[in-house]
Amino acid sequence: MAILTSRRNREKWKRNIPLLAMLLPGIIFYLLFKYAPMLGLMIAFKNYNFFDGVFGSPWVGLDNFQTLFNQVQTVSIIRNTFILSILNLVLGFPMPIIIAILLNEVSKSWFKRSVQTIVYLPHFFSWVIMGGLVITLFSQESGAINYWIERLFGQTYPFLYNKESWIMVFLGSGIWKEMGFGAIVYLAALTSIDPSLYESSSLDGASKVQQIKYITIPGLMPIIILMLILSLGKILEVGFDQVYVLQNAAVAEVSNVISTYIFKVGIQGAKFSLTSAMGMFESVIGLIFVVSANYIARRFNNGLW
């Protein structure tokens, strides 16, 4: 019996060799570019210098973390990152779901494809291009929006130099860029919903709103929870490119976030240990959010693990 089982295992292993070979490049990629760089986190506990390198630099314990959190600007940077991330999550997370549901209700395929192309397109532009478009639209001196505001009200409005309006422009541009591409996941999930459910509900006299409420949204709920958990893991990751392109000195009080701090202090100021400590803090907070969100999801039988 043991010999038969062993032979079956060998045959099963041989059959799966092509699949395992296909998995190998992915494993190598993650080992080289995701896990190996984690060793660099040790410089958060060292006084790193180029001459001694990562492994030779002297250990300083938690000194970098103490220095980091004793700085006055640290609290405001973390607060800005939290505020922008939470607002982006609250306002931006539902948009791909809404886009997917609306596109799913469109019956004309040419119109559906046209709208999909238009809303997907911004995702493929870099933030240099998107930032240029946003600045061109909202510029106080030559922006298209301020041109009409001036004609209607007699004076322009400093969208990019006012803190509140800058936050709204920042959030709106981020949603504009990613909402279409984010809808792809939900559109794919919508194809898994049994069409007979819609037919049955239609025969029972259910309206479109009722079908969305009782069939579409419950059908999307597993993928919504999955995407929400993944989003919470990036709760402190406000994109560097977007902030750096759109920010200016007038709104520095609300636009300085962790990613720009790491760039300015770590790269430009060569304080690698200090910014590694900040990056490690960011990752730990993200991990706490992911674990907490998954714990809550498990209470509703929708956890990832």
mmCIF file of C-alpha atoms in Angstrom:
data_model
loop_
_atom_site.group_PDB
_atom_site.id
_atom_site.type_symbol
_atom_site.label_atom_id
_atom_site.label_comp_id
_atom_site.label_asym_id
_atom_site.label_seq_id
_atom_site.Cartn_x
_atom_site.Cartn_y
_atom_site.Cartn_z
ATOM 1 C CA MET A 1 0.000 0.000 0.000
ATOM 2 C CA ALA A 2 2.818 2.399 0.916
ATOM 3 C CA ILE A 3 4.624 1.590 -2.344
ATOM 4 C CA LEU A 4 1.439 2.303 -4.338
ATOM 5 C CA THR A 5 0.939 5.635 -2.571
ATOM 6 C CA SER A 6 4.544 6.613 -3.173
ATOM 7 C CA ARG A 7 4.237 5.781 -6.861
ATOM 8 C CA ARG A 8 1.073 7.859 -7.159
ATOM 9 C CA ASN A 9 2.798 10.801 -5.496
ATOM 10 C CA ARG A 10 5.720 10.560 -7.931
ATOM 11 C CA GLU A 11 3.356 10.427 -10.901
ATOM 12 C CA LYS A 12 1.401 13.383 -9.546
ATOM 13 C CA TRP A 13 4.658 15.312 -9.067
ATOM 14 C CA LYS A 14 5.738 14.566 -12.644
ATOM 15 C CA ARG A 15 2.370 15.683 -14.028
ATOM 16 C CA ASN A 16 2.641 18.995 -12.168
ATOM 17 C CA ILE A 17 6.223 19.770 -13.214
ATOM 18 C CA PRO A 18 5.108 22.066 -16.108
ATOM 19 C CA LEU A 19 2.831 24.009 -13.756
ATOM 20 C CA LEU A 20 5.588 24.310 -11.143
ATOM 21 C CA ALA A 21 8.014 25.483 -13.833
ATOM 22 C CA MET A 22 5.533 28.223 -14.786
ATOM 23 C CA LEU A 23 5.371 29.266 -11.124
ATOM 24 C CA LEU A 24 9.153 29.502 -10.805
ATOM 25 C CA PRO A 25 9.635 32.957 -12.458
ATOM 26 C CA GLY A 26 7.019 34.425 -10.111
ATOM 27 C CA ILE A 27 8.736 32.956 -7.063
ATOM 28 C CA ILE A 28 12.130 34.256 -8.207
ATOM 29 C CA PHE A 29 10.644 37.703 -8.858
ATOM 30 C CA TYR A 30 9.173 37.929 -5.370
ATOM 31 C CA LEU A 31 12.332 36.608 -3.721
ATOM 32 C CA LEU A 32 14.586 39.079 -5.552
ATOM 33 C CA PHE A 33 12.441 42.196 -5.635
ATOM 34 C CA LYS A 34 10.041 41.824 -2.682
ATOM 35 C CA TYR A 35 11.652 39.765 0.068
ATOM 36 C CA ALA A 36 15.402 40.394 -0.440
ATOM 37 C CA PRO A 37 14.996 44.220 -0.211
ATOM 38 C CA MET A 38 13.380 43.729 3.209
ATOM 39 C CA LEU A 39 16.879 43.125 4.564
ATOM 40 C CA GLY A 40 17.488 46.821 3.940
ATOM 41 C CA LEU A 41 15.016 47.636 6.708
ATOM 42 C CA MET A 42 17.772 46.898 9.203
ATOM 43 C CA ILE A 43 19.289 50.324 8.483
ATOM 44 C CA ALA A 44 16.326 51.759 10.418
ATOM 45 C CA PHE A 45 18.177 50.432 13.490
ATOM 46 C CA LYS A 46 21.617 51.523 12.307
ATOM 47 C CA ASN A 47 23.548 54.718 11.684
ATOM 48 C CA TYR A 48 23.926 53.927 8.002
ATOM 49 C CA ASN A 49 26.831 55.247 5.952
ATOM 50 C CA PHE A 50 28.085 54.411 2.465
ATOM 51 C CA PHE A 51 31.563 53.348 3.577
ATOM 52 C CA ASP A 52 30.432 50.604 6.008
ATOM 53 C CA GLY A 53 27.391 49.563 3.983
ATOM 54 C CA VAL A 54 24.155 48.000 5.213
ATOM 55 C CA PHE A 55 25.762 45.235 7.220
ATOM 56 C CA GLY A 56 28.829 47.143 8.484
ATOM 57 C CA SER A 57 27.154 50.323 9.765
ATOM 58 C CA PRO A 58 26.937 50.585 13.588
ATOM 59 C CA TRP A 59 23.721 49.588 15.385
ATOM 60 C CA VAL A 60 21.879 52.402 17.196
ATOM 61 C CA GLY A 61 18.785 50.561 18.431
ATOM 62 C CA LEU A 62 15.640 52.715 18.391
ATOM 63 C CA ASP A 63 17.478 56.049 18.156
ATOM 64 C CA ASN A 64 16.187 56.732 14.634
ATOM 65 C CA PHE A 65 12.595 56.177 15.749
ATOM 66 C CA GLN A 66 13.103 58.487 18.767
ATOM 67 C CA THR A 67 14.619 61.162 16.521
ATOM 68 C CA LEU A 68 11.788 60.743 14.048
ATOM 69 C CA PHE A 69 8.966 61.111 16.537
ATOM 70 C CA ASN A 70 10.685 63.960 18.402
ATOM 71 C CA GLN A 71 10.553 66.107 15.258
ATOM 72 C CA VAL A 72 7.720 68.634 15.184
ATOM 73 C CA GLN A 73 6.904 67.995 11.507
ATOM 74 C CA THR A 74 6.498 64.222 11.970
ATOM 75 C CA VAL A 75 3.058 64.496 13.564
ATOM 76 C CA SER A 76 1.767 66.808 10.826
ATOM 77 C CA ILE A 77 3.187 64.549 8.091
ATOM 78 C CA ILE A 78 1.510 61.454 9.544
ATOM 79 C CA ARG A 79 -1.724 63.418 10.108
ATOM 80 C CA ASN A 80 -1.707 64.662 6.476
ATOM 81 C CA THR A 81 -1.080 61.149 5.190
ATOM 82 C CA PHE A 82 -3.901 59.732 7.294
ATOM 83 C CA ILE A 83 -6.373 62.442 6.283
ATOM 84 C CA LEU A 84 -5.622 62.179 2.555
ATOM 85 C CA SER A 85 -5.676 58.363 2.686
ATOM 86 C CA ILE A 86 -8.950 58.151 4.596
ATOM 87 C CA LEU A 87 -10.621 60.730 2.331
ATOM 88 C CA ASN A 88 -9.315 58.926 -0.729
ATOM 89 C CA LEU A 89 -10.632 55.622 0.620
ATOM 90 C CA VAL A 90 -14.059 57.013 1.535
ATOM 91 C CA LEU A 91 -14.552 58.956 -1.703
ATOM 92 C CA GLY A 92 -12.495 56.912 -4.128
ATOM 93 C CA PHE A 93 -13.231 53.317 -3.121
ATOM 94 C CA PRO A 94 -16.954 53.292 -4.129
ATOM 95 C CA MET A 95 -16.340 54.920 -7.537
ATOM 96 C CA PRO A 96 -15.053 51.808 -9.410
ATOM 97 C CA ILE A 97 -18.002 49.849 -7.973
ATOM 98 C CA ILE A 98 -20.475 52.464 -9.211
ATOM 99 C CA ILE A 99 -18.791 52.599 -12.636
ATOM 100 C CA ALA A 100 -18.897 48.793 -12.933
ATOM 101 C CA ILE A 101 -22.562 48.599 -11.936
ATOM 102 C CA LEU A 102 -23.544 51.373 -14.358
ATOM 103 C CA LEU A 103 -21.572 49.810 -17.221
ATOM 104 C CA ASN A 104 -23.157 46.458 -16.438
ATOM 105 C CA GLU A 105 -26.588 47.991 -16.975
ATOM 106 C CA VAL A 106 -25.693 49.408 -20.405
ATOM 107 C CA SER A 107 -27.191 47.313 -23.173
ATOM 108 C CA LYS A 108 -25.612 49.062 -26.183
ATOM 109 C CA SER A 109 -22.231 47.412 -26.601
ATOM 110 C CA TRP A 110 -20.708 50.241 -28.701
ATOM 111 C CA PHE A 111 -21.641 52.791 -26.028
ATOM 112 C CA LYS A 112 -20.341 50.512 -23.263
ATOM 113 C CA ARG A 113 -16.982 50.025 -25.033
ATOM 114 C CA SER A 114 -16.656 53.754 -25.708
ATOM 115 C CA VAL A 115 -17.295 54.677 -22.069
ATOM 116 C CA GLN A 116 -14.906 51.956 -20.879
ATOM 117 C CA THR A 117 -12.138 53.283 -23.142
ATOM 118 C CA ILE A 118 -12.663 56.843 -21.927
ATOM 119 C CA VAL A 119 -12.630 55.958 -18.217
ATOM 120 C CA TYR A 120 -9.714 53.501 -18.538
ATOM 121 C CA LEU A 121 -7.492 55.905 -20.473
ATOM 122 C CA PRO A 122 -6.284 58.148 -17.572
ATOM 123 C CA HIS A 123 -4.805 55.115 -15.787
ATOM 124 C CA PHE A 124 -2.207 54.732 -18.537
ATOM 125 C CA PHE A 125 -0.986 58.332 -18.277
ATOM 126 C CA SER A 126 1.820 59.165 -15.863
ATOM 127 C CA TRP A 127 1.260 61.689 -13.111
ATOM 128 C CA VAL A 128 3.488 64.120 -15.007
ATOM 129 C CA ILE A 129 0.873 64.221 -17.786
ATOM 130 C CA MET A 130 -2.110 64.050 -15.437
ATOM 131 C CA GLY A 131 -0.614 66.737 -13.206
ATOM 132 C CA GLY A 132 -0.089 68.962 -16.248
ATOM 133 C CA LEU A 133 -3.731 68.499 -17.248
ATOM 134 C CA VAL A 134 -4.958 69.250 -13.725
ATOM 135 C CA ILE A 135 -2.781 72.367 -13.419
ATOM 136 C CA THR A 136 -3.892 73.514 -16.878
ATOM 137 C CA LEU A 137 -7.534 73.145 -15.836
ATOM 138 C CA PHE A 138 -7.276 74.756 -12.393
ATOM 139 C CA SER A 139 -4.492 77.308 -12.877
ATOM 140 C CA GLN A 140 -5.480 80.697 -11.472
ATOM 141 C CA GLU A 141 -3.758 82.624 -14.247
ATOM 142 C CA SER A 142 -4.582 80.603 -17.358
ATOM 143 C CA GLY A 143 -6.780 77.674 -16.290
ATOM 144 C CA ALA A 144 -9.852 76.829 -18.332
ATOM 145 C CA ILE A 145 -12.100 76.607 -15.254
ATOM 146 C CA ASN A 146 -10.920 79.938 -13.869
ATOM 147 C CA TYR A 147 -11.519 81.510 -17.297
ATOM 148 C CA TRP A 148 -15.258 80.811 -16.960
ATOM 149 C CA ILE A 149 -15.327 81.649 -13.243
ATOM 150 C CA GLU A 150 -13.807 85.041 -14.011
ATOM 151 C CA ARG A 151 -16.334 85.663 -16.773
ATOM 152 C CA LEU A 152 -19.228 84.700 -14.462
ATOM 153 C CA PHE A 153 -18.107 86.197 -11.122
ATOM 154 C CA GLY A 154 -15.478 88.740 -12.081
ATOM 155 C CA GLN A 155 -12.498 87.146 -10.296
ATOM 156 C CA THR A 156 -10.600 83.892 -10.312
ATOM 157 C CA TYR A 157 -10.323 81.333 -7.494
ATOM 158 C CA PRO A 158 -6.987 79.893 -6.281
ATOM 159 C CA PHE A 159 -7.896 76.199 -6.484
ATOM 160 C CA LEU A 160 -4.283 75.035 -6.219
ATOM 161 C CA TYR A 161 -3.233 77.550 -3.542
ATOM 162 C CA ASN A 162 -6.096 77.109 -1.101
ATOM 163 C CA LYS A 163 -5.761 74.179 1.344
ATOM 164 C CA GLU A 164 -9.344 72.946 1.187
ATOM 165 C CA SER A 165 -9.695 73.254 -2.590
ATOM 166 C CA TRP A 166 -6.232 71.693 -3.122
ATOM 167 C CA ILE A 167 -7.366 68.616 -1.158
ATOM 168 C CA MET A 168 -10.487 68.348 -3.313
ATOM 169 C CA VAL A 169 -8.441 68.730 -6.523
ATOM 170 C CA PHE A 170 -5.977 66.126 -5.223
ATOM 171 C CA LEU A 171 -8.727 63.633 -4.389
ATOM 172 C CA GLY A 172 -10.684 64.297 -7.576
ATOM 173 C CA SER A 173 -7.649 63.849 -9.826
ATOM 174 C CA GLY A 174 -6.772 60.562 -8.113
ATOM 175 C CA ILE A 175 -10.317 59.252 -8.528
ATOM 176 C CA TRP A 176 -10.411 60.411 -12.161
ATOM 177 C CA LYS A 177 -7.180 58.560 -12.932
ATOM 178 C CA GLU A 178 -7.973 55.211 -11.302
ATOM 179 C CA MET A 179 -11.740 54.727 -11.142
ATOM 180 C CA GLY A 180 -12.051 53.250 -14.638
ATOM 181 C CA PHE A 181 -9.200 50.790 -14.312
ATOM 182 C CA GLY A 182 -10.355 49.789 -10.821
ATOM 183 C CA ALA A 183 -13.764 48.911 -12.262
ATOM 184 C CA ILE A 184 -12.253 46.041 -14.301
ATOM 185 C CA VAL A 185 -12.105 43.785 -11.238
ATOM 186 C CA TYR A 186 -15.758 44.431 -10.421
ATOM 187 C CA LEU A 187 -16.859 43.972 -14.046
ATOM 188 C CA ALA A 188 -15.128 40.598 -14.047
ATOM 189 C CA ALA A 189 -16.876 39.704 -10.782
ATOM 190 C CA LEU A 190 -20.248 40.699 -12.262
ATOM 191 C CA THR A 191 -19.883 38.027 -14.950
ATOM 192 C CA SER A 192 -19.954 35.353 -12.235
ATOM 193 C CA ILE A 193 -23.487 36.347 -11.126
ATOM 194 C CA ASP A 194 -26.075 33.930 -12.482
ATOM 195 C CA PRO A 195 -28.171 35.755 -15.188
ATOM 196 C CA SER A 196 -31.207 33.647 -14.234
ATOM 197 C CA LEU A 197 -31.387 35.633 -10.986
ATOM 198 C CA TYR A 198 -31.997 38.827 -12.972
ATOM 199 C CA GLU A 199 -34.542 37.078 -15.206
ATOM 200 C CA SER A 200 -36.428 35.666 -12.216
ATOM 201 C CA SER A 201 -36.457 38.984 -10.396
ATOM 202 C CA SER A 202 -37.621 40.739 -13.574
ATOM 203 C CA LEU A 203 -40.545 38.319 -13.869
ATOM 204 C CA ASP A 204 -41.376 39.056 -10.245
ATOM 205 C CA GLY A 205 -41.541 42.752 -11.073
ATOM 206 C CA ALA A 206 -38.276 43.887 -9.490
ATOM 207 C CA SER A 207 -37.004 47.254 -10.667
ATOM 208 C CA LYS A 208 -33.385 47.904 -11.740
ATOM 209 C CA VAL A 209 -32.642 49.507 -8.393
ATOM 210 C CA GLN A 210 -34.008 46.478 -6.552
ATOM 211 C CA GLN A 211 -31.973 44.130 -8.774
ATOM 212 C CA ILE A 212 -28.822 46.107 -7.992
ATOM 213 C CA LYS A 213 -29.641 46.164 -4.274
ATOM 214 C CA TYR A 214 -30.579 42.500 -3.842
ATOM 215 C CA ILE A 215 -28.566 40.725 -6.582
ATOM 216 C CA THR A 216 -25.665 42.809 -7.900
ATOM 217 C CA ILE A 217 -24.269 44.227 -4.666
ATOM 218 C CA PRO A 218 -24.519 40.933 -2.693
ATOM 219 C CA GLY A 219 -22.843 39.201 -5.657
ATOM 220 C CA LEU A 220 -20.018 41.738 -5.565
ATOM 221 C CA MET A 221 -19.650 41.692 -1.796
ATOM 222 C CA PRO A 222 -16.784 39.116 -1.588
ATOM 223 C CA ILE A 223 -14.638 41.031 -4.081
ATOM 224 C CA ILE A 224 -15.573 44.366 -2.436
ATOM 225 C CA ILE A 225 -14.327 43.073 0.923
ATOM 226 C CA LEU A 226 -11.177 41.691 -0.692
ATOM 227 C CA MET A 227 -10.387 45.023 -2.382
ATOM 228 C CA LEU A 228 -11.204 46.938 0.810
ATOM 229 C CA ILE A 229 -8.766 44.824 2.830
ATOM 230 C CA LEU A 230 -6.064 45.363 0.199
ATOM 231 C CA SER A 231 -6.806 49.101 0.199
ATOM 232 C CA LEU A 232 -6.501 49.276 3.974
ATOM 233 C CA GLY A 233 -3.031 47.753 3.659
ATOM 234 C CA LYS A 234 -2.032 50.904 1.758
ATOM 235 C CA ILE A 235 -3.718 53.277 4.171
ATOM 236 C CA LEU A 236 -0.498 55.272 4.664
ATOM 237 C CA GLU A 237 0.668 55.023 1.071
ATOM 238 C CA VAL A 238 -0.271 58.328 -0.503
ATOM 239 C CA GLY A 239 1.266 58.247 -3.975
ATOM 240 C CA PHE A 240 4.477 60.255 -4.181
ATOM 241 C CA ASP A 241 4.103 61.200 -7.858
ATOM 242 C CA GLN A 242 0.663 62.732 -7.479
ATOM 243 C CA VAL A 243 1.538 64.789 -4.406
ATOM 244 C CA TYR A 244 4.899 65.916 -5.750
ATOM 245 C CA VAL A 245 3.440 67.077 -9.069
ATOM 246 C CA LEU A 246 0.480 68.931 -7.564
ATOM 247 C CA GLN A 247 1.903 70.398 -4.360
ATOM 248 C CA ASN A 248 3.283 73.912 -3.932
ATOM 249 C CA ALA A 249 4.582 76.021 -1.062
ATOM 250 C CA ALA A 250 1.165 77.582 -0.348
ATOM 251 C CA VAL A 251 -0.347 74.181 0.541
ATOM 252 C CA ALA A 252 2.741 72.563 2.089
ATOM 253 C CA GLU A 253 0.941 72.405 5.437
ATOM 254 C CA VAL A 254 -1.538 69.842 4.087
ATOM 255 C CA SER A 255 0.442 68.305 1.211
ATOM 256 C CA ASN A 256 3.573 67.097 2.997
ATOM 257 C CA VAL A 257 3.070 63.345 3.408
ATOM 258 C CA ILE A 258 5.247 60.371 4.277
ATOM 259 C CA SER A 259 6.296 59.654 0.689
ATOM 260 C CA THR A 260 7.447 63.239 0.050
ATOM 261 C CA TYR A 261 9.175 63.306 3.461
ATOM 262 C CA ILE A 262 11.093 60.125 2.568
ATOM 263 C CA PHE A 263 12.133 61.657 -0.766
ATOM 264 C CA LYS A 264 13.197 65.030 0.601
ATOM 265 C CA VAL A 265 14.883 63.838 3.790
ATOM 266 C CA GLY A 266 16.035 60.387 2.712
ATOM 267 C CA ILE A 267 17.095 60.894 -0.907
ATOM 268 C CA GLN A 268 17.896 64.605 -1.024
ATOM 269 C CA GLY A 269 19.112 64.857 2.577
ATOM 270 C CA ALA A 270 20.879 61.432 2.576
ATOM 271 C CA LYS A 271 19.317 60.481 5.946
ATOM 272 C CA PHE A 272 18.558 56.934 4.894
ATOM 273 C CA SER A 273 18.237 55.438 8.386
ATOM 274 C CA LEU A 274 15.739 58.068 9.500
ATOM 275 C CA THR A 275 13.492 57.637 6.476
ATOM 276 C CA SER A 276 13.787 53.840 6.674
ATOM 277 C CA ALA A 277 12.356 54.139 10.176
ATOM 278 C CA MET A 278 9.478 56.174 8.747
ATOM 279 C CA GLY A 279 8.944 53.626 5.973
ATOM 280 C CA MET A 280 8.947 50.803 8.520
ATOM 281 C CA PHE A 281 6.391 52.655 10.633
ATOM 282 C CA GLU A 282 4.216 53.052 7.521
ATOM 283 C CA SER A 283 4.437 49.321 6.753
ATOM 284 C CA VAL A 284 3.627 48.279 10.321
ATOM 285 C CA ILE A 285 0.532 50.500 10.370
ATOM 286 C CA GLY A 286 -0.550 49.017 7.033
ATOM 287 C CA LEU A 287 -0.091 45.502 8.403
ATOM 288 C CA ILE A 288 -2.167 46.343 11.485
ATOM 289 C CA PHE A 289 -4.974 47.676 9.269
ATOM 290 C CA VAL A 290 -4.929 44.601 7.015
ATOM 291 C CA VAL A 291 -5.014 42.162 9.945
ATOM 292 C CA SER A 292 -7.763 44.166 11.671
ATOM 293 C CA ALA A 293 -9.872 44.383 8.506
ATOM 294 C CA ASN A 294 -9.485 40.676 7.861
ATOM 295 C CA TYR A 295 -10.463 39.922 11.476
ATOM 296 C CA ILE A 296 -13.655 41.989 11.071
ATOM 297 C CA ALA A 297 -14.356 40.345 7.686
ATOM 298 C CA ARG A 298 -13.968 36.894 9.249
ATOM 299 C CA ARG A 299 -16.726 37.756 11.684
ATOM 300 C CA PHE A 300 -18.969 37.972 8.602
ATOM 301 C CA ASN A 301 -17.479 34.843 6.964
ATOM 302 C CA ASN A 302 -15.637 36.871 4.309
ATOM 303 C CA GLY A 303 -12.060 36.855 5.615
ATOM 304 C CA LEU A 304 -9.059 36.184 3.406
ATOM 305 C CA TRP A 305 -7.451 33.746 5.832
#
